[in-house]
Coordinates of C-alpha atoms and ligand atoms in Angstrom, one line a residue:
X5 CA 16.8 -13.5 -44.3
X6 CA 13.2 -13.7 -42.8
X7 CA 14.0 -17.1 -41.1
X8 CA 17.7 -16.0 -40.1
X9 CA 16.1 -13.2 -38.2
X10 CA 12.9 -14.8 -36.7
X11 CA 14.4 -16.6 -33.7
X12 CA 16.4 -13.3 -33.1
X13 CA 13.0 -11.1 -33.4
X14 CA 11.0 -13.9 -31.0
X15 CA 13.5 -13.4 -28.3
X16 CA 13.2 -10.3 -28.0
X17 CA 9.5 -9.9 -28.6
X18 CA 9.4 -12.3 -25.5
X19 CA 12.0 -10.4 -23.9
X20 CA 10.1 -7.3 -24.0
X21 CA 6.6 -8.8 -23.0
X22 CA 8.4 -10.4 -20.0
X23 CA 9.7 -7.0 -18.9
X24 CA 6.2 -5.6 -18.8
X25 CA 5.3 -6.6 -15.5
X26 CA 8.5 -5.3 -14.1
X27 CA 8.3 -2.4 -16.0
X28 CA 4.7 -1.1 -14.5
X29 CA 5.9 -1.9 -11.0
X30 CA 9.3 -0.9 -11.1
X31 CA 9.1 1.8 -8.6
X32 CA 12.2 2.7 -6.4
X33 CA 12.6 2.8 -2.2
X34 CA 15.9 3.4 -0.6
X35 CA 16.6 3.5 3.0
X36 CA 18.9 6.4 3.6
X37 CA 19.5 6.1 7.0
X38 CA 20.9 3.6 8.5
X39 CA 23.6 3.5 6.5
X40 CA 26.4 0.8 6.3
X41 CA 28.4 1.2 9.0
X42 CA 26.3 3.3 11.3
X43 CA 25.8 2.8 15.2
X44 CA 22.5 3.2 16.7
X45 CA 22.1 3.3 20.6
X46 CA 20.1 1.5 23.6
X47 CA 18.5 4.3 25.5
X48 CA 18.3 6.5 22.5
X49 CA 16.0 7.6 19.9
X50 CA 18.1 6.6 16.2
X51 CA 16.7 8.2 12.9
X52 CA 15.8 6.4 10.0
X53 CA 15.0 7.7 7.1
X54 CA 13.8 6.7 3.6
X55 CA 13.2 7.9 -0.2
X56 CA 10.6 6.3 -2.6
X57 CA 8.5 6.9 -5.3
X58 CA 5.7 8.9 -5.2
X59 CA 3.2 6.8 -7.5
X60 CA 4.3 3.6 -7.2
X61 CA 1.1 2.4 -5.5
X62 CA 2.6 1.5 -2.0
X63 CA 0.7 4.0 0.2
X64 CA 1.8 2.4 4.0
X65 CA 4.6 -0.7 4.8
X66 CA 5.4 -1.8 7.5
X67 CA 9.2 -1.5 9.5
X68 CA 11.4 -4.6 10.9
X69 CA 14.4 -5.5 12.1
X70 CA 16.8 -8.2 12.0
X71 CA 19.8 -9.2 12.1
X72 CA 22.2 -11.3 9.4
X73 CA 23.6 -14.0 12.4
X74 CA 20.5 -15.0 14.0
X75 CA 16.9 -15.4 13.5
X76 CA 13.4 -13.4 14.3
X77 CA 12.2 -10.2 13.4
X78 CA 11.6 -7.3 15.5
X79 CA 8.4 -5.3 14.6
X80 CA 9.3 -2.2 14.7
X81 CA 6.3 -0.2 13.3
X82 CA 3.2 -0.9 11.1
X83 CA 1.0 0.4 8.1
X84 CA 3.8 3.7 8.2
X85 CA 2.1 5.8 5.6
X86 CA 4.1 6.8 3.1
X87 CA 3.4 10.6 3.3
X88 CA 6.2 10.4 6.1
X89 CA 9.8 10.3 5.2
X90 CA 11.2 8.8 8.2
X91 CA 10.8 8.2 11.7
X92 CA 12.7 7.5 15.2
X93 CA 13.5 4.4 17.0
X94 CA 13.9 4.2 20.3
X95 CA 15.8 1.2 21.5
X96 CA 15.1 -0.2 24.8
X97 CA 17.3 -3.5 25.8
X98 CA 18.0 -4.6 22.4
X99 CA 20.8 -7.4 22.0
X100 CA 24.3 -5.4 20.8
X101 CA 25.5 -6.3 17.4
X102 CA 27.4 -5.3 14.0
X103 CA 24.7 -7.2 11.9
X104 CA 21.3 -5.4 12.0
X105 CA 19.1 -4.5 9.1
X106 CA 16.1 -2.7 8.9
X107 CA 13.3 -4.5 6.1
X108 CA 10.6 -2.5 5.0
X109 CA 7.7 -4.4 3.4
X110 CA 4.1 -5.6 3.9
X111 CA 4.3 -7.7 6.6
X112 CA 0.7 -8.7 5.3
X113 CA 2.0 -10.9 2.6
X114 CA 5.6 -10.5 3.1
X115 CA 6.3 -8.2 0.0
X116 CA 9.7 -6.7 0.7
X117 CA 10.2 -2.7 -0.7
X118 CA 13.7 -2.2 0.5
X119 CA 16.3 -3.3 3.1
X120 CA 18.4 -0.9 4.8
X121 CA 22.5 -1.6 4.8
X122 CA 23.8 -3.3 7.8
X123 CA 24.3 -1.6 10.6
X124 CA 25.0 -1.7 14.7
X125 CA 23.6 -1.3 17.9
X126 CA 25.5 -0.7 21.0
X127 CA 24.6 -0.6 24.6
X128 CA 24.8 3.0 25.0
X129 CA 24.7 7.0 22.9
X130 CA 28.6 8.1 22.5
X131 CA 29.5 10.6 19.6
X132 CA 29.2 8.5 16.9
X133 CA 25.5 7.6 17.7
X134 CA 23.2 9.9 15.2
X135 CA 20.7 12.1 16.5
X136 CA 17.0 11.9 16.3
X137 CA 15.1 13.5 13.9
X138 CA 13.5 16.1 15.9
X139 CA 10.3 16.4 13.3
X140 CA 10.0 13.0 13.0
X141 CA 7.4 10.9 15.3
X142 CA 9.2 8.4 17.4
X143 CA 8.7 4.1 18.3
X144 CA 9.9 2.5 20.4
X145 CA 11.3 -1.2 20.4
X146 CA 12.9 -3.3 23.0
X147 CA 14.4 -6.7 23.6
X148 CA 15.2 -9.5 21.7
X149 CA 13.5 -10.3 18.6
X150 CA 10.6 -12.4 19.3
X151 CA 7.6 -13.3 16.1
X152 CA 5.1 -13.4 18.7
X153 CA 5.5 -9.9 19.4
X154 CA 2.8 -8.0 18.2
X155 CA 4.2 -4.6 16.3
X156 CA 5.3 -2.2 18.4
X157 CA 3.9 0.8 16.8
X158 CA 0.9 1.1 14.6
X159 CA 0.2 3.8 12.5
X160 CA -3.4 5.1 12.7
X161 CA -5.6 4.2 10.0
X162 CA -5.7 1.1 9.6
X163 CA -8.0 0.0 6.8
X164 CA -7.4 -3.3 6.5
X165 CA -9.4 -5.9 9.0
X166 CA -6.3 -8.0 10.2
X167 CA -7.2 -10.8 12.9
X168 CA -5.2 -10.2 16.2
X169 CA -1.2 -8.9 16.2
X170 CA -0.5 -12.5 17.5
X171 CA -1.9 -13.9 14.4
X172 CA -0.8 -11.3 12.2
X173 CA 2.5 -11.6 13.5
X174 CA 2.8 -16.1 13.1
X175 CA 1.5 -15.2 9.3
X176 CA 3.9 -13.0 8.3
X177 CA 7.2 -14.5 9.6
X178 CA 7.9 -17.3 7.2
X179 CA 7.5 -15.2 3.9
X180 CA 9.3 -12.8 5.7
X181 CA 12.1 -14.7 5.9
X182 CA 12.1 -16.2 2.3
X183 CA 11.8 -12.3 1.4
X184 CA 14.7 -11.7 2.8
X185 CA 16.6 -14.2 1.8
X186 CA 15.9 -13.3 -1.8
X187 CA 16.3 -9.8 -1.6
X188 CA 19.8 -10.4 -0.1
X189 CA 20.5 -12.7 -3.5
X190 CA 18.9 -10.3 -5.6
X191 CA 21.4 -7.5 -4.3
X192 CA 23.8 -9.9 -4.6
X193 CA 23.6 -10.8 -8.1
X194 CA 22.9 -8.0 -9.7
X195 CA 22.6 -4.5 -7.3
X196 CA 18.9 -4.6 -7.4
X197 CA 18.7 -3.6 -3.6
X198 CA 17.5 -0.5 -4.2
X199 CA 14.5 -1.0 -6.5
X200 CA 12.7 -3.7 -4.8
Ligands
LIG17 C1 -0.5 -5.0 2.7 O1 -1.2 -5.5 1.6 C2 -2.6 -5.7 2.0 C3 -3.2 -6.5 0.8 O2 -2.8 -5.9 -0.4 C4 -3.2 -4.4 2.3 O3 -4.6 -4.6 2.6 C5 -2.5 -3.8 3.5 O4 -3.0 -2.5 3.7 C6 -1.0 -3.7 3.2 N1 -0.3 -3.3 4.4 C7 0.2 -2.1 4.5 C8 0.9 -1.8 5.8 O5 0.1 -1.2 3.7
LIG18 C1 31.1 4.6 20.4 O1 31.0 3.2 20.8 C2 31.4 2.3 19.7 C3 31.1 0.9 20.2 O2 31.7 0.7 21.5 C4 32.8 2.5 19.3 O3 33.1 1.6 18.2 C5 33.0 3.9 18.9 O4 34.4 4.2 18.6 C6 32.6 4.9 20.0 N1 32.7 6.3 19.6 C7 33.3 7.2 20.3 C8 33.4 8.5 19.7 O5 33.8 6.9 21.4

């Protein structure tokens, strides 16, 4: 009996210590808005807007964008502290195209919290464009997406000594990428989007 269950009882005993660390970070993050499907405009200000956790120990992140076809990241706004629930993004010359997303992480070490579903960008506001948020404080990005750019927006304070933007920027790309990549597999496999 004893031995018939042991390898039974070790599994799980493993199991469950292995969960532990997910278990004590496990936090969620959703991006609300953009959903799938939306259009956002050139020349307009385009909501986004996000839920998360409130003690899950990510007090700022930082906003990107990028697109499924191509390569390179957009800064769109950093260290956006988490007291706000969303924010507007003014698009200035941006390239049009049905395969944006919107990555929220820190850009620091290229932790991804939470993609946002794909979504479009056309050259101009028609009716199906959303509104801006009108309580919401608004950044504004434009051209192509370029990893030397230096983050568009930075939210005031920031505590943490990084070197220059240029810098900043060349560090975070590549994990970025990977992060990406993962978090796409991750939803993927097994609809874990949301709580990363
Ligand atoms: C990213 O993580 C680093 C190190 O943990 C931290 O100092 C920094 O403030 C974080 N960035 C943001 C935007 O919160
Ligand atoms: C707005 O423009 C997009 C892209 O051209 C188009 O798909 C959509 O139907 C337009 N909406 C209206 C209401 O014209």
């Amino acid at each position: 009996m004893y031995f018939a269950h042991f390898p039974t009882s070790f599994l799980s005993l493993l199991l469950a210590w292995s969960l532990i660390p997910l278990a004590t970070v496990r936090a969620y993050f959703i991006v609300n808005s953009p959903s799938s499907g939306m259009i956002w405009a050139n020349g307009a200000a385009n909501p986004v807007q996000w839920t998360k956790g409130l003690e899950d120990g990510i007090d700022s992140f930082d906003i990107e964008l990028t697109r499924l076809s191509q390569q390179g990241l957009t800064f769109v706004a950093q260290g956006v502290p988490a007291t706000l629930s969303s924010v507007n993004v003014f698009l200035q010359d941006l390239p049009t195209g049905d395969d944006y997303y919107l990555l929220f992480l820190n850009s620091t070490h290229g932790l991804m919290y939470a993609t946002s579903q794909k979504f479009s960008i056309i050259a101009s506001a028609n009716s199906s464009t959303p509104a801006a948020i009108t309580s919401a404080p608004t950044v504004t990005v434009s051209g192509s997406p370029n990893p030397l750019q230096a983050f568009a927006t930075t939210f005031p304070p920031s505590a943490n000594g990084v070197a220059s933007p240029a810098w900043h920027a060349l560090d975070g790309a590549f994990p970025q990428a990977v992060a990406v990549l993962a978090t796409m597999t991750l939803g993927l496999l097994g609809g874990a989007w949301a709580v990363l």
